Tab-separated table of C-alpha atoms and ligand atoms in Angstrom:
chain	number	residue	atom	x	y	z
V	308	MET	CA	72.310	1.510	130.424
V	309	PHE	CA	71.101	1.893	133.970
V	310	VAL	CA	73.369	3.899	136.291
V	311	ASN	CA	73.741	2.213	139.643
V	312	SER	CA	73.035	4.868	142.245
V	313	GLY	CA	70.721	3.217	144.785
V	314	ARG	CA	72.335	0.232	146.522
V	315	ARG	CA	70.061	0.407	149.494
V	316	ILE	CA	67.489	-1.438	151.495
V	317	ALA	CA	64.037	0.180	151.385
V	318	ALA	CA	60.774	-0.505	153.208
V	319	PRO	CA	58.221	-1.608	150.575
V	320	THR	CA	56.114	1.570	150.556
V	321	PRO	CA	54.123	2.372	147.397
V	322	GLU	CA	56.753	5.024	146.579
V	323	ALA	CA	59.626	2.544	146.968
V	324	ILE	CA	57.808	-0.028	144.823
V	325	ALA	CA	57.183	2.609	142.130
V	326	GLU	CA	60.876	3.521	142.208
V	327	ALA	CA	61.884	-0.146	142.069
V	328	ALA	CA	59.634	-0.653	139.038
V	329	GLY	CA	61.328	2.311	137.366
V	330	ILE	CA	64.737	0.746	137.997
V	331	ILE	CA	63.593	-2.536	136.456
V	332	ARG	CA	62.034	-0.846	133.443
V	333	GLU	CA	65.408	0.855	132.814
V	334	GLY	CA	67.222	-2.479	132.919
V	335	GLY	CA	68.409	-2.472	136.559
V	336	LEU	CA	68.326	-5.108	139.312
V	337	VAL	CA	65.957	-5.101	142.304
V	338	ALA	CA	65.888	-7.740	145.041
V	339	PHE	CA	62.398	-8.406	146.370
V	340	PRO	CA	60.725	-10.737	148.881
V	341	THR	CA	58.570	-13.702	147.907
V	342	GLU	CA	56.931	-16.283	150.184
V	343	THR	CA	59.866	-18.668	149.580
V	344	VAL	CA	63.154	-16.723	149.448
V	345	TYR	CA	64.252	-13.292	148.161
V	346	GLY	CA	64.553	-12.998	144.383
V	347	LEU	CA	66.999	-10.947	142.314
V	348	GLY	CA	64.649	-9.413	139.780
V	349	ALA	CA	65.132	-7.893	136.337
V	350	ASN	CA	63.082	-7.431	133.183
V	351	GLY	CA	62.778	-11.030	131.972
V	352	LEU	CA	62.201	-9.900	128.377
V	353	ASP	CA	65.436	-7.860	128.204
V	354	GLU	CA	68.577	-9.881	127.363
V	355	GLY	CA	70.886	-7.220	128.770
V	356	ALA	CA	69.067	-7.005	132.104
V	357	VAL	CA	69.033	-10.788	132.381
V	358	GLU	CA	72.772	-10.956	131.678
V	359	ARG	CA	73.288	-8.544	134.568
V	360	ILE	CA	71.585	-11.056	136.891
V	361	PHE	CA	74.021	-13.793	135.846
V	362	ALA	CA	76.982	-11.450	136.383
V	363	ALA	CA	75.793	-10.251	139.816
V	364	LYS	CA	75.261	-13.794	141.096
V	365	GLY	CA	78.268	-15.377	139.412
V	366	ARG	CA	75.706	-17.833	138.059
V	367	PRO	CA	76.660	-20.486	135.478
V	368	GLN	CA	75.270	-19.475	132.061
V	369	ASP	CA	73.558	-22.833	131.552
V	370	ASN	CA	71.167	-22.356	134.501
V	371	PRO	CA	67.828	-20.858	133.368
V	372	LEU	CA	65.749	-18.328	135.333
V	373	ILE	CA	62.151	-18.378	136.535
V	374	LEU	CA	59.765	-15.764	135.067
V	375	HIS	CA	57.582	-14.319	137.837
V	376	LEU	CA	54.026	-13.281	136.896
V	377	ALA	CA	51.268	-11.392	138.718
V	378	ARG	CA	48.297	-12.994	136.886
V	379	ILE	CA	47.496	-16.578	135.940
V	380	GLY	CA	46.248	-15.274	132.604
V	381	ASP	CA	49.735	-14.012	131.707
V	382	ALA	CA	51.187	-17.533	131.493
V	383	GLU	CA	49.945	-17.963	127.927
V	384	LYS	CA	51.855	-14.855	126.827
V	385	TYR	CA	55.149	-16.604	127.516
V	386	ALA	CA	54.537	-20.348	127.253
V	387	GLU	CA	52.448	-23.051	125.611
V	388	THR	CA	50.057	-23.917	128.394
V	389	ASN	CA	48.025	-27.116	128.556
V	390	GLU	CA	45.158	-28.512	130.582
V	391	THR	CA	47.375	-29.992	133.294
V	392	ALA	CA	49.322	-26.759	133.698
V	393	ASP	CA	46.046	-24.830	133.930
V	394	ARG	CA	44.893	-27.123	136.710
V	395	LEU	CA	48.165	-26.617	138.615
V	396	MET	CA	47.929	-22.832	138.249
V	397	GLN	CA	44.305	-22.731	139.389
V	398	GLN	CA	45.127	-24.854	142.406
V	399	PHE	CA	48.506	-23.540	143.520
V	400	TRP	CA	48.956	-19.971	142.182
V	401	PRO	CA	49.778	-17.648	143.735
V	402	GLY	CA	52.107	-19.970	145.638
V	403	PRO	CA	55.425	-21.828	145.753
V	404	LEU	CA	55.016	-23.826	142.533
V	405	THR	CA	57.108	-23.203	139.402
V	406	ILE	CA	55.845	-24.777	136.185
V	407	VAL	CA	58.156	-25.579	133.245
V	408	LEU	CA	56.435	-25.327	129.834
V	409	TYR	CA	57.472	-24.884	126.196
V	410	ALA	CA	58.501	-21.251	125.758
V	411	LEU	CA	57.107	-18.784	123.245
V	412	ASP	CA	59.599	-16.785	121.166
V	413	VAL	CA	59.124	-13.571	123.197
V	414	VAL	CA	61.146	-15.123	126.018
V	415	PRO	CA	64.808	-14.341	125.305
V	416	ALA	CA	67.290	-17.220	125.106
V	417	ALA	CA	69.278	-15.687	127.991
V	418	THR	CA	66.303	-16.075	130.371
V	419	ARG	CA	65.887	-19.754	129.555
V	420	ALA	CA	69.608	-20.463	129.115
V	421	GLY	CA	68.994	-21.573	125.541
V	422	LEU	CA	66.403	-24.242	126.420
V	423	ASP	CA	63.127	-24.556	124.500
V	424	THR	CA	61.231	-24.392	127.815
V	425	VAL	CA	60.620	-21.633	130.342
V	426	ALA	CA	59.821	-21.799	134.061
V	427	LEU	CA	56.838	-19.719	135.273
V	428	ARG	CA	55.678	-18.880	138.764
V	429	MET	CA	53.227	-16.511	140.470
V	430	PRO	CA	54.520	-15.762	143.989
V	431	TYR	CA	52.245	-15.425	147.025
V	432	ASN	CA	53.620	-12.177	148.387
V	433	ALA	CA	51.984	-8.748	148.170
V	434	VAL	CA	55.258	-6.841	147.633
V	435	ALA	CA	56.319	-9.180	144.826
V	436	LEU	CA	52.915	-8.993	143.133
V	437	ASP	CA	52.724	-5.190	143.457
V	438	LEU	CA	56.202	-4.853	141.977
V	439	ILE	CA	55.438	-7.111	138.997
V	440	ARG	CA	52.151	-5.272	138.337
V	441	GLU	CA	53.819	-1.888	138.601
V	442	CYS	CA	56.560	-2.955	136.133
V	443	ARG	CA	53.986	-4.397	133.718
V	444	LEU	CA	56.676	-6.952	132.881
V	445	PRO	CA	57.452	-10.551	133.827
V	446	LEU	CA	60.382	-10.542	136.277
V	447	ALA	CA	63.213	-12.985	135.764
V	448	ALA	CA	64.390	-13.749	139.298
V	449	PRO	CA	66.701	-16.374	140.717
V	450	SER	CA	67.280	-16.557	144.463
V	451	ALA	CA	69.186	-13.386	145.450
V	452	ASN	CA	72.338	-15.078	146.748
V	453	ARG	CA	75.820	-15.380	145.283
V	454	SER	CA	75.763	-18.587	143.266
V	455	GLY	CA	76.401	-21.613	145.502
V	456	ARG	CA	75.552	-19.856	148.805
V	457	PRO	CA	72.443	-20.532	150.935
V	458	SER	CA	69.404	-18.697	149.518
V	459	PRO	CA	68.523	-15.414	151.282
V	460	THR	CA	65.437	-15.292	153.478
V	461	THR	CA	65.997	-11.725	154.738
V	462	ALA	CA	66.952	-8.398	153.134
V	463	GLU	CA	70.168	-8.430	155.211
V	464	ALA	CA	71.224	-11.767	153.721
V	465	VAL	CA	70.705	-10.296	150.223
V	466	PHE	CA	72.810	-7.298	151.192
V	467	GLU	CA	75.563	-9.552	152.542
V	468	ASP	CA	75.863	-11.416	149.225
V	469	LEU	CA	74.867	-8.836	146.601
V	470	GLY	CA	74.908	-5.417	148.323
V	471	LYS	CA	77.384	-4.051	145.804
V	472	SER	CA	75.711	-5.266	142.652
V	473	VAL	CA	71.987	-4.763	143.235
V	474	ASP	CA	70.375	-1.358	142.667
V	475	MET	CA	67.739	-1.668	145.385
V	476	ILE	CA	66.533	-4.207	147.949
V	477	LEU	CA	62.857	-4.164	148.967
V	478	ASP	CA	62.670	-5.335	152.580
V	479	GLY	CA	59.592	-7.438	153.258
V	480	GLY	CA	60.917	-9.077	156.444
V	481	ALA	CA	61.766	-12.768	156.817
V	482	THR	CA	60.145	-14.984	154.174
V	483	SER	CA	57.438	-17.336	155.398
V	484	ILE	CA	58.282	-20.659	153.712
V	485	GLY	CA	62.049	-20.333	153.668
V	486	LEU	CA	62.841	-22.903	150.936
V	487	GLU	CA	62.540	-22.254	147.199
V	488	SER	CA	59.481	-23.194	145.166
V	489	THR	CA	58.742	-26.691	143.928
V	490	VAL	CA	59.730	-26.927	140.241
V	491	VAL	CA	57.632	-29.251	138.062
V	492	ASP	CA	57.903	-30.028	134.369
V	493	ALA	CA	54.444	-30.011	132.778
V	494	SER	CA	55.564	-29.268	129.213
V	495	GLU	CA	54.233	-32.583	127.854
V	496	GLY	CA	51.182	-32.721	130.092
V	497	ALA	CA	52.527	-35.421	132.457
V	498	VAL	CA	53.955	-33.856	135.611
V	499	SER	CA	57.333	-34.609	137.135
V	500	ILE	CA	59.039	-32.930	140.090
V	501	LEU	CA	62.405	-31.416	139.192
V	502	ARG	CA	63.002	-29.751	142.575
V	503	PRO	CA	61.004	-30.444	145.769
V	504	GLY	CA	59.734	-27.364	147.601
V	505	GLY	CA	56.873	-25.623	149.342
V	506	VAL	CA	54.138	-27.403	147.366
V	507	THR	CA	54.706	-30.979	148.521
V	508	ARG	CA	54.493	-34.230	146.563
V	509	GLU	CA	51.373	-35.129	148.586
V	510	MET	CA	49.694	-31.842	147.587
V	511	LEU	CA	50.545	-32.341	143.896
V	512	ARG	CA	49.256	-35.942	143.882
V	513	GLN	CA	45.828	-34.734	144.923
V	514	VAL	CA	45.541	-32.593	141.804
V	515	VAL	CA	47.487	-34.333	138.995
V	516	ASP	CA	49.094	-37.658	138.085
V	517	LEU	CA	52.779	-37.535	138.949
V	518	CYS	CA	55.549	-39.388	137.107
V	519	GLU	CA	57.511	-40.730	140.055
V	520	GLY	CA	60.559	-42.829	140.798
V	521	ASP	CA	62.859	-41.602	138.024
V	522	ALA	CA	66.114	-40.803	139.787
V	523	LEU	CA	67.511	-39.027	136.713
V	524	LEU	CA	64.608	-36.597	136.453
V	525	SER	CA	66.259	-33.920	138.535
V	526	LEU	CA	69.034	-33.704	135.924
V	527	ARG	CA	66.490	-32.117	133.581
V	528	SER	CA	66.729	-29.047	135.804
V	529	PRO	CA	70.140	-27.514	135.158
V	530	GLY	CA	70.232	-25.967	138.652
V	531	ASN	CA	70.449	-29.423	140.180
V	532	ARG	CA	73.804	-30.045	138.531
V	533	HIS	CA	75.532	-27.174	140.330
V	534	ARG	CA	76.857	-26.918	143.867
V	535	HIS	CA	74.336	-25.062	145.998
V	536	TYR	CA	73.369	-23.881	149.475
V	537	ALA	CA	76.855	-24.397	150.865
V	538	PRO	CA	77.781	-22.822	154.209
V	539	ARG	CA	81.403	-21.781	154.769
V	540	VAL	CA	82.153	-24.609	157.207
V	541	PRO	CA	81.572	-28.287	156.373
V	542	LEU	CA	78.109	-29.621	157.108
V	543	LEU	CA	77.421	-33.142	158.402
V	544	LEU	CA	73.966	-34.729	158.522
V	545	TRP	CA	72.449	-36.744	161.348
V	546	ASN	CA	69.378	-38.935	161.259
V	547	ALA	CA	67.922	-38.959	164.765
V	548	ARG	CA	66.328	-42.374	164.156
V	549	ALA	CA	69.537	-44.105	163.134
V	550	ASP	CA	72.261	-44.500	165.717
V	551	GLU	CA	75.161	-42.939	163.878
V	552	ALA	CA	76.208	-40.141	166.245
V	553	ASP	CA	79.405	-41.918	167.375
V	554	ARG	CA	80.676	-42.187	163.816
V	555	ILE	CA	79.925	-38.494	163.245
V	556	PHE	CA	81.760	-37.376	166.363
V	557	GLN	CA	84.731	-39.536	165.451
V	558	HIS	CA	84.816	-37.772	162.098
V	559	MET	CA	84.737	-34.380	163.890
V	560	ASN	CA	87.802	-35.445	165.808
V	561	GLY	CA	86.985	-33.527	168.992
V	562	GLU	CA	86.716	-30.206	167.118
V	563	SER	CA	84.019	-27.607	167.842
V	564	TRP	CA	80.575	-27.898	166.263
V	565	ALA	CA	77.199	-26.198	166.088
V	566	TYR	CA	73.830	-27.909	165.676
V	567	LEU	CA	70.503	-27.257	163.977
V	568	GLY	CA	67.409	-29.415	163.904
V	569	VAL	CA	64.072	-30.253	165.495
V	570	SER	CA	65.318	-33.013	167.849
V	571	ALA	CA	67.686	-32.327	170.723
V	572	PRO	CA	71.319	-32.557	169.575
V	573	PRO	CA	72.955	-35.974	170.017
V	574	ALA	CA	74.967	-36.516	173.196
V	575	SER	CA	78.642	-35.949	172.506
V	576	PRO	CA	81.983	-35.750	174.291
V	577	VAL	CA	82.283	-32.080	173.213
V	578	PRO	CA	79.043	-30.076	173.728
V	579	PRO	CA	77.931	-27.930	170.745
V	580	LEU	CA	79.075	-24.286	170.654
V	581	ARG	CA	75.565	-23.334	169.529
V	582	ALA	CA	72.374	-25.318	169.035
V	583	LEU	CA	69.381	-23.963	167.073
V	584	ARG	CA	66.219	-25.969	167.729
V	585	PHE	CA	63.056	-25.638	165.643
V	586	SER	CA	59.564	-26.506	166.836
V	587	SER	CA	58.492	-28.371	163.650
V	588	PRO	CA	59.742	-29.366	160.177
V	589	GLU	CA	57.952	-26.250	158.806
V	590	ALA	CA	59.815	-24.009	161.258
V	591	TYR	CA	63.065	-25.818	160.351
V	592	ALA	CA	62.411	-25.113	156.656
V	593	GLN	CA	61.606	-21.478	157.365
V	594	GLY	CA	64.762	-20.976	159.413
V	595	LEU	CA	67.232	-23.284	157.637
V	596	PHE	CA	69.073	-20.844	155.358
V	597	ALA	CA	69.302	-18.074	157.972
V	598	ALA	CA	70.558	-20.661	160.478
V	599	LEU	CA	73.294	-21.836	158.074
V	600	ARG	CA	74.383	-18.228	157.546
V	601	GLU	CA	74.363	-17.527	161.284
V	602	LEU	CA	76.100	-20.686	162.442
V	603	GLU	CA	78.853	-20.670	159.808
V	604	SER	CA	80.314	-17.597	161.528
V	605	CYS	CA	79.906	-18.678	165.160
V	606	GLY	CA	83.473	-19.949	165.307
V	607	CYS	CA	82.707	-23.661	164.931
V	608	THR	CA	84.722	-26.063	162.779
V	609	TRP	CA	81.737	-28.258	161.874
V	610	LEU	CA	77.997	-27.892	161.412
V	611	LEU	CA	75.703	-30.789	162.246
V	612	ALA	CA	72.133	-30.717	160.917
V	613	GLU	CA	69.330	-33.120	161.595
V	614	LEU	CA	68.033	-34.869	158.463
V	615	PRO	CA	64.219	-34.977	158.818
V	616	GLU	CA	61.868	-37.683	157.551
V	617	PRO	CA	61.014	-37.272	153.831
V	618	ALA	CA	57.271	-36.569	154.300
V	619	GLY	CA	55.669	-33.191	153.523
V	620	ILE	CA	58.151	-30.292	153.596
V	621	GLY	CA	60.699	-32.860	154.860
V	622	GLU	CA	61.424	-33.905	151.260
V	623	ALA	CA	62.507	-30.385	150.291
V	624	LEU	CA	64.433	-29.950	153.554
V	625	ARG	CA	66.365	-33.165	152.948
V	626	ASN	CA	67.118	-32.093	149.377
V	627	ARG	CA	68.597	-28.723	150.485
V	628	LEU	CA	70.507	-30.274	153.408
V	629	GLN	CA	71.987	-33.035	151.267
V	630	ARG	CA	73.078	-30.544	148.628
V	631	ALA	CA	74.511	-28.188	151.247
V	632	ALA	CA	76.536	-31.103	152.655
V	633	GLU	CA	78.003	-32.202	149.297
V	634	GLU	CA	81.718	-31.815	148.956
V	635	ASP	CA	83.230	-29.807	146.105
R	1467	TXA	O1	61.185	-19.936	145.165
R	1467	TXA	C1	61.829	-19.754	144.124
R	1467	TXA	O2	61.689	-20.485	143.123
R	1467	TXA	C2	62.827	-18.594	144.103
R	1467	TXA	C3	62.039	-17.298	144.216
R	1467	TXA	C4	62.907	-16.073	144.059
R	1467	TXA	O3	60.991	-17.292	143.282
R	1467	TXA	N1	63.614	-18.634	142.902
R	1467	TXA	C5	64.563	-19.573	142.690
R	1467	TXA	O4	65.258	-19.398	141.509
R	1467	TXA	O5	64.814	-20.466	143.477
R	1467	TXA	P1	66.613	-20.173	141.183
R	1467	TXA	O6	67.084	-19.585	139.918
R	1467	TXA	O7	67.514	-20.080	142.345
R	1467	TXA	O8	66.166	-21.639	140.926
R	1467	TXA	C6	65.389	-21.941	139.767
R	1467	TXA	C7	65.466	-23.414	139.456
R	1467	TXA	C8	66.864	-23.818	139.025
R	1467	TXA	O9	67.159	-25.071	139.598
R	1467	TXA	C9	66.727	-23.920	137.519
R	1467	TXA	O10	67.638	-24.831	136.954
R	1467	TXA	C10	65.285	-24.383	137.368
R	1467	TXA	O11	64.580	-23.693	138.370
R	1467	TXA	N2	64.743	-24.024	136.047
R	1467	TXA	C11	64.503	-22.787	135.564
R	1467	TXA	N3	64.069	-22.846	134.289
R	1467	TXA	C12	64.025	-24.156	133.953
R	1467	TXA	C13	63.669	-24.861	132.766
R	1467	TXA	N4	63.268	-24.243	131.658
R	1467	TXA	N5	63.751	-26.217	132.795
R	1467	TXA	C14	64.151	-26.869	133.905
R	1467	TXA	N6	64.510	-26.247	135.047
R	1467	TXA	C15	64.448	-24.913	135.079
R	1468	MG	MG1	68.954	-20.533	143.758
């Protein structure tokens, strides 16, 4: 059993990555950057190490983990690939696309939460890829937040949530995309989106036929059934194109609020305590989770976030905002 002695944030030097790989090979937990959000990594082939991830996050046992790979060619070691999946990998790996396929027996039940499928992804981040290569193992890694909290896009956010339970945090700076990967099911060949993300619907359509319009599809991804991304103060959503600001401010009852979005905040009787403006939907996506973490402790009673149009990264942004705004 690994003895937890590290508990620190390290710059991703070759020495630190070698040490991190040693920790993982002994069954420990290392948080590492990817292009989407930080992951909480462990040996994905070791039941005990994987169980430690669930314990550290307080993650429901029925929510499977993604196996992170450093080579496209490794996919067939862990899953039954097919022609469609190959096309997706060639086009989008390394990158923010997770592909669900039928699992091979080497993948422990704990990693896939008892399902007959496994989710695979090759991240587009040099630190992540170096770490996986150095381990010579596939890394099971969920987002490195306490279950239910906004995903971490900086090493500090990982430390805030998991500082006491992770053996080492590799600090690669703020992540570039800021929202988690797109998850698609390609186990039967036909492709359906289970979670929108960095690879957009428009990008996928150019490469494969998509099964679209099935509202129940997202239920095939266990993670979608759990509360997620929630800041500590209630979040309300505002569509700049629809005139609903009065109703929102009535609901806030004159109490203090903070704002995030691309458009200017709506005019209100009480001005916002803080307003974070982003220059584009991409910048909004990149900064969303850090903004939720920052604004929840600015002393406001309410958060108001702009709901962007559903095109491009807007679909994933809307998905995270709507889930963050759900009530318990
Ligand atoms: O960008 C990302 O995907 C980040 C970074 C660290 O790679 N990881 C991430 O992991 O977001 P996590 O565990 O927070 O979300 C994984 C999602 C969950 O919604 C889970 O239910 C779904 O993928 N998933 C994993 N395995 C699955 C499977 N076999 N079938 C369906 N959904 C699966
Ligand atoms: Mg997550």
